[in-house]
Amino acid sequence: MSTTSSATSRMGRFLQRRSRVAAVVITITATLLSSVACSSSTPPDGTPPESLTVRKDIAYAPAQPAGSRGHLLDLYVPTKAGKGLRPLLIVTGGSAWRGDTGKEFAAEIAPHFTAAGYVVAGVSVRSSSQARFPAQVHDAKAAVRWLRAHAPRYGIDPTRFAIMGDSSGGYASTMVAVTGDVPHLEGTVGVTGVSSKVQAAIDLYSPTDFPMMNAQMLPGACEAFNRQMGVTDCHDDLGSPESQLIGCAIQTCPTRAREANPITYVSTTDPPILIAHGQADTLVPHDQSKLLYQAVERTCATATWYSVPDVGHSTTILAPDVATPEVRSTAGCQAQPISQEASRPTLAVIQSFIESSWG
């Protein structure tokens, strides 16, 4: 992971808050996301653009435990009148499931998408210390249900929902996408009786098959991981993020690990998924995304996978000047062509992917 000397920007302040929760999990640079924002950006003083209204700390369910922030969301709503109902992008950030502030990631993604006429929702879920799996999936689905139930109030089109996340936030996004028809993972958090399905998903470097993670780590990466996480047996350790999520050392409880693996639920009914992972990732193995893509490919569903050289566990993967990725795309058990314009997983390309997913 890398940092820059510029820590005075709004993004720098955002990351300082986020790093208190998961500094060892993800470092995003101030310079990066000023370039990632593409079509618009938030002013340096932290105030939203005049064309954007931000509604903070909306409870999509009662706090649990009391005083926690895992059931809050932020809404970024364009103030300029649009034609008809607006699409929605839900964004949740990663923390190795150690934080309940995932909604903050949306602050840097929102300007691009609100400028394109989207409503953006930053969503938090509970940490693994507050609740074990499947609570985090229940939370993410509850946020989707709340947003769909309140879609008329905010001018949102309930048929055009996309979800995006990085690391453990990517895990939550993928789980929402692949379990839209899995009743036992709906839970009873917040609003019920409303669909939690989404129409597109974006997964940035998330874990997808917990028991395979150690075997896929880059040479020497487990030693660094152990130091960073305070463990001795890498992802298999009882204290690893994945083991803490499910409440047991992942190799000792294979049934529970399988229940928590996104690849367990991949099916032909899943919405299209865009996957991006850096080949130099020393925290979540790059091949975890390969496994997810292969699972989608086998079921004849739809996915595009960006395998990016020289990028670690970082949102630098979204930068326009990222090293040229290896790209694979599949739909209906057929390989799909990739245009030159879609050769990198920038926010503009993600937007195009989302909109193509809606037909």
XYZ file of C-alpha atoms in Angstrom:
359
model
C 0.000 0.000 0.000
C 1.205 3.521 -0.718
C 0.604 7.056 0.455
C 1.491 10.527 -0.844
C 2.829 13.555 0.969
C -0.390 15.418 0.391
C -2.529 14.930 3.476
C -4.250 18.286 3.646
C -6.970 17.725 1.090
C -10.486 16.729 1.929
C -9.683 13.202 0.804
C -6.758 13.126 3.203
C -9.000 14.069 6.108
C -11.508 11.448 5.003
C -8.833 8.785 4.974
C -7.511 9.745 8.391
C -10.947 9.044 9.835
C -11.295 5.831 7.898
C -7.812 4.612 8.733
C -8.549 4.679 12.447
C -10.887 1.815 11.684
C -8.834 -0.106 9.125
C -5.508 1.530 8.376
C -3.974 -1.821 7.584
C -6.720 -2.702 5.131
C -6.836 0.158 2.655
C -4.948 3.381 1.957
C -6.293 5.779 -0.611
C -4.252 8.765 -1.718
C -5.435 12.339 -1.869
C -4.049 12.754 -5.355
C -5.763 9.632 -6.650
C -9.393 10.369 -6.073
C -9.121 13.929 -7.318
C -8.316 12.262 -10.650
C -10.834 9.454 -10.170
C -13.727 11.850 -9.646
C -13.625 12.529 -13.417
C -16.591 14.771 -14.083
C -16.854 16.800 -10.869
C -15.317 17.097 -7.442
C -16.045 18.332 -3.964
C -14.547 21.755 -3.141
C -11.407 21.785 -0.948
C -13.302 23.202 2.022
C -15.438 20.069 2.188
C -18.745 21.698 1.230
C -20.816 19.879 -1.380
C -21.273 21.427 -4.836
C -24.305 23.688 -5.236
C -25.813 21.071 -7.543
C -25.765 18.474 -4.782
C -27.768 18.029 -1.582
C -26.319 15.740 1.093
C -28.488 14.174 3.781
C -26.315 12.633 6.488
C -26.848 9.908 9.070
C -30.231 8.607 8.000
C -31.163 5.524 10.043
C -32.314 2.704 7.773
C -32.854 0.603 10.912
C -32.532 1.208 14.670
C -28.955 1.229 15.977
C -27.803 -2.171 17.193
C -26.015 -2.035 19.571
C -27.162 1.330 20.885
C -24.891 4.156 19.805
C -23.349 2.226 16.896
C -23.330 3.602 13.347
C -23.761 0.437 11.317
C -27.370 1.192 10.423
C -26.827 4.653 8.984
C -26.694 5.907 5.417
C -25.924 9.184 3.661
C -27.787 10.356 0.564
C -26.273 12.482 -2.203
C -29.090 13.891 -4.308
C -28.654 16.096 -7.404
C -30.597 19.324 -7.007
C -30.918 19.943 -10.739
C -34.245 18.730 -12.033
C -33.919 15.634 -14.166
C -36.182 13.858 -16.582
C -38.088 11.201 -14.722
C -36.849 9.081 -11.852
C -33.127 8.818 -11.088
C -31.005 5.680 -10.905
C -29.368 4.826 -7.573
C -25.803 3.805 -6.786
C -25.251 2.349 -3.306
C -21.646 2.609 -2.064
C -20.107 0.906 0.968
C -16.459 1.000 1.979
C -14.205 -1.681 3.400
C -12.690 -1.977 6.876
C -11.880 -5.695 7.212
C -15.299 -5.782 8.929
C -13.681 -3.880 11.810
C -15.579 -0.623 11.364
C -19.149 0.607 11.048
C -18.402 3.693 8.923
C -18.576 2.234 5.412
C -20.851 5.028 4.224
C -17.951 7.480 4.183
C -16.473 5.942 1.018
C -19.382 7.389 -0.964
C -18.200 10.971 -0.399
C -15.488 10.556 -3.031
C -17.522 8.472 -5.475
C -20.680 10.588 -5.386
C -19.590 13.694 -7.379
C -19.055 11.738 -10.589
C -22.364 9.907 -10.374
C -24.543 12.767 -9.146
C -23.222 14.846 -12.034
C -24.517 12.056 -14.273
C -27.966 12.277 -12.668
C -27.711 9.471 -10.109
C -28.709 9.510 -6.475
C -25.843 8.016 -4.443
C -26.320 6.323 -1.073
C -23.364 5.740 1.230
C -24.224 2.760 3.431
C -22.656 1.483 6.648
C -23.032 -2.027 8.051
C -22.119 -3.382 11.469
C -18.593 -4.483 12.309
C -17.684 -8.069 13.191
C -17.209 -7.004 16.823
C -20.812 -5.760 16.883
C -22.396 -8.717 15.106
C -21.270 -11.896 13.329
C -22.107 -13.025 9.817
C -24.716 -12.963 8.343
C -25.514 -9.667 10.109
C -23.492 -7.633 7.604
C -25.421 -9.144 4.693
C -28.696 -8.547 6.521
C -27.668 -4.911 7.030
C -26.735 -4.282 3.403
C -29.980 -5.857 2.235
C -31.936 -3.818 4.779
C -30.405 -0.641 3.349
C -31.472 -1.688 -0.160
C -35.002 -2.374 1.073
C -35.170 0.971 2.886
C -34.002 2.818 -0.195
C -36.508 1.024 -2.402
C -39.338 1.676 0.067
C -38.407 5.374 0.169
C -37.630 5.697 -3.539
C -40.633 7.970 -4.318
C -39.564 10.453 -1.651
C -36.152 10.958 -3.250
C -37.140 10.594 -6.893
C -35.325 7.239 -7.233
C -36.196 4.647 -9.839
C -36.747 1.413 -7.850
C -35.918 -0.673 -10.946
C -32.416 0.792 -11.403
C -30.340 -0.018 -8.335
C -26.593 -0.672 -8.458
C -24.258 -1.413 -5.550
C -20.496 -0.840 -5.274
C -17.893 -1.505 -2.613
C -14.225 -2.124 -1.976
C -12.626 -4.903 0.110
C -15.120 -5.936 2.822
C -17.497 -3.386 1.266
C -17.044 -5.204 -2.022
C -17.883 -8.400 -0.176
C -21.161 -6.881 1.059
C -21.956 -5.611 -2.438
C -21.299 -8.993 -4.017
C -23.334 -10.819 -1.385
C -26.294 -8.524 -2.032
C -25.968 -9.207 -5.760
C -25.720 -13.002 -5.554
C -28.278 -13.614 -2.798
C -31.255 -11.709 -4.174
C -33.225 -14.945 -4.217
C -31.866 -16.493 -0.996
C -34.619 -16.038 1.623
C -32.615 -17.102 4.683
C -30.127 -14.281 4.095
C -32.769 -11.542 3.995
C -32.881 -11.119 7.763
C -35.391 -8.995 9.648
C -33.387 -5.766 10.001
C -35.363 -2.605 9.302
C -37.908 -2.516 6.473
C -39.147 -5.947 5.389
C -41.467 -7.123 2.651
C -39.606 -5.147 -0.034
C -37.188 -6.570 -2.597
C -33.470 -6.357 -1.792
C -32.424 -7.161 -5.362
C -30.066 -4.907 -7.299
C -29.633 -4.673 -11.056
C -25.833 -4.310 -11.167
C -22.873 -4.718 -8.797
C -19.257 -3.520 -8.658
C -16.799 -5.519 -6.569
C -13.356 -4.049 -5.892
C -10.851 -6.613 -4.544
C -13.051 -8.471 -2.074
C -12.668 -11.966 -0.565
C -14.932 -14.558 -2.186
C -13.746 -17.986 -0.911
C -12.318 -17.724 2.614
C -10.626 -21.150 2.971
C -8.641 -20.581 -0.253
C -7.097 -17.269 0.796
C -3.892 -18.468 2.462
C -2.989 -20.718 -0.469
C -3.412 -17.796 -2.864
C -1.352 -15.181 -0.979
C 1.655 -13.714 -2.775
C 5.075 -14.964 -1.608
C 5.970 -13.300 1.671
C 2.587 -11.564 1.947
C 1.430 -13.623 4.938
C 4.360 -12.421 7.031
C 3.372 -8.810 6.434
C -0.302 -9.635 6.913
C 0.460 -11.259 10.276
C 2.302 -8.157 11.478
C -0.434 -5.819 10.301
C -3.320 -7.826 11.710
C -1.629 -9.045 14.892
C -2.054 -12.724 13.988
C 0.278 -15.670 13.326
C -1.523 -17.843 10.746
C -2.551 -15.313 8.112
C -6.210 -15.606 7.014
C -6.574 -19.000 8.711
C -5.851 -17.465 12.129
C -8.718 -17.177 14.613
C -8.001 -13.460 14.778
C -8.089 -12.853 11.008
C -10.819 -10.602 9.592
C -12.588 -13.543 7.945
C -12.470 -15.730 11.056
C -13.704 -12.852 13.206
C -16.553 -12.284 10.770
C -17.890 -15.830 11.002
C -16.882 -16.485 14.618
C -14.447 -19.382 14.114
C -11.108 -20.081 12.479
C -12.127 -20.516 8.858
C -10.427 -23.894 8.330
C -12.066 -25.366 11.443
C -15.661 -24.629 10.432
C -15.941 -25.332 6.685
C -19.734 -25.350 6.631
C -19.957 -21.896 8.173
C -17.179 -20.617 5.914
C -19.001 -21.928 2.879
C -22.191 -20.164 3.992
C -20.249 -16.900 4.097
C -18.509 -17.349 0.717
C -20.020 -15.257 -2.104
C -19.101 -17.916 -4.695
C -21.473 -20.312 -2.925
C -24.475 -18.348 -4.168
C -23.547 -17.413 -7.748
C -26.393 -18.309 -10.117
C -27.852 -17.535 -13.515
C -30.315 -15.077 -11.956
C -27.585 -12.750 -10.626
C -27.257 -9.223 -11.997
C -24.143 -8.309 -14.005
C -21.037 -7.876 -11.840
C -17.955 -5.788 -12.616
C -14.924 -7.122 -10.734
C -11.555 -5.363 -10.372
C -8.518 -6.608 -8.457
C -4.853 -5.609 -8.349
C -2.286 -8.293 -9.080
C -0.020 -6.873 -6.342
C -2.648 -7.126 -3.586
C -0.955 -8.409 -0.409
C -4.092 -8.385 1.759
C -6.800 -10.075 -0.287
C -5.315 -12.401 -2.917
C -5.912 -11.375 -6.506
C -7.120 -14.894 -7.337
C -10.122 -14.440 -5.054
C -11.616 -12.311 -7.825
C -10.583 -14.899 -10.401
C -12.613 -17.488 -8.477
C -15.656 -15.216 -8.492
C -15.360 -14.550 -12.219
C -14.971 -18.253 -12.968
C -18.066 -19.037 -10.884
C -20.073 -16.488 -12.875
C -18.658 -17.894 -16.119
C -19.689 -21.454 -15.189
C -23.270 -20.416 -14.472
C -23.598 -18.474 -17.746
C -24.313 -15.246 -15.881
C -22.699 -11.881 -16.724
C -19.436 -10.413 -15.434
C -16.442 -8.338 -16.460
C -13.137 -8.840 -14.641
C -10.229 -6.388 -14.599
C -6.947 -7.941 -13.446
C -4.684 -4.919 -12.935
C -0.861 -5.156 -12.816
C 1.188 -3.228 -10.233
C -1.822 -2.302 -8.079
C -2.282 -3.449 -4.496
C -5.233 -3.236 -2.115
C -6.134 0.302 -3.091
C -8.617 2.419 -5.012
C -5.754 3.426 -7.274
C -7.325 0.664 -9.324
C -9.908 3.270 -10.431
C -7.362 5.787 -11.722
C -7.512 6.620 -15.453
C -3.750 6.069 -15.847
C -3.630 2.661 -14.135
C -1.481 0.026 -15.851
C -3.311 -1.687 -18.689
C -5.315 -4.540 -17.138
C -6.046 -7.975 -18.423
C -9.784 -7.901 -19.082
C -12.237 -10.735 -19.479
C -15.974 -10.485 -19.982
C -18.646 -13.159 -20.147
C -22.387 -13.332 -20.722
C -24.559 -16.336 -21.467
C -21.520 -18.650 -21.457
C -19.949 -16.613 -24.268
C -16.828 -14.437 -24.088
C -17.656 -10.804 -24.775
C -15.519 -8.200 -26.572
C -14.049 -5.271 -24.641
C -13.852 -1.885 -26.328
C -10.776 0.312 -26.027
C -12.879 2.825 -24.097
C -13.644 0.166 -21.465
C -10.078 -1.094 -21.058
C -9.665 0.323 -17.524
C -12.106 0.248 -14.580
C -12.542 4.010 -14.214
C -15.683 5.579 -12.765
C -16.815 6.457 -16.274
C -16.434 2.828 -17.355
C -18.245 1.664 -14.220
C -21.086 4.041 -15.045
C -21.272 2.654 -18.580
C -21.271 -0.914 -17.213
C -24.109 -0.105 -14.825
C -26.214 1.471 -17.548
C -25.617 -1.397 -19.960
C -26.756 -3.742 -17.176
C -30.097 -1.958 -17.186
C -30.457 -2.670 -20.884
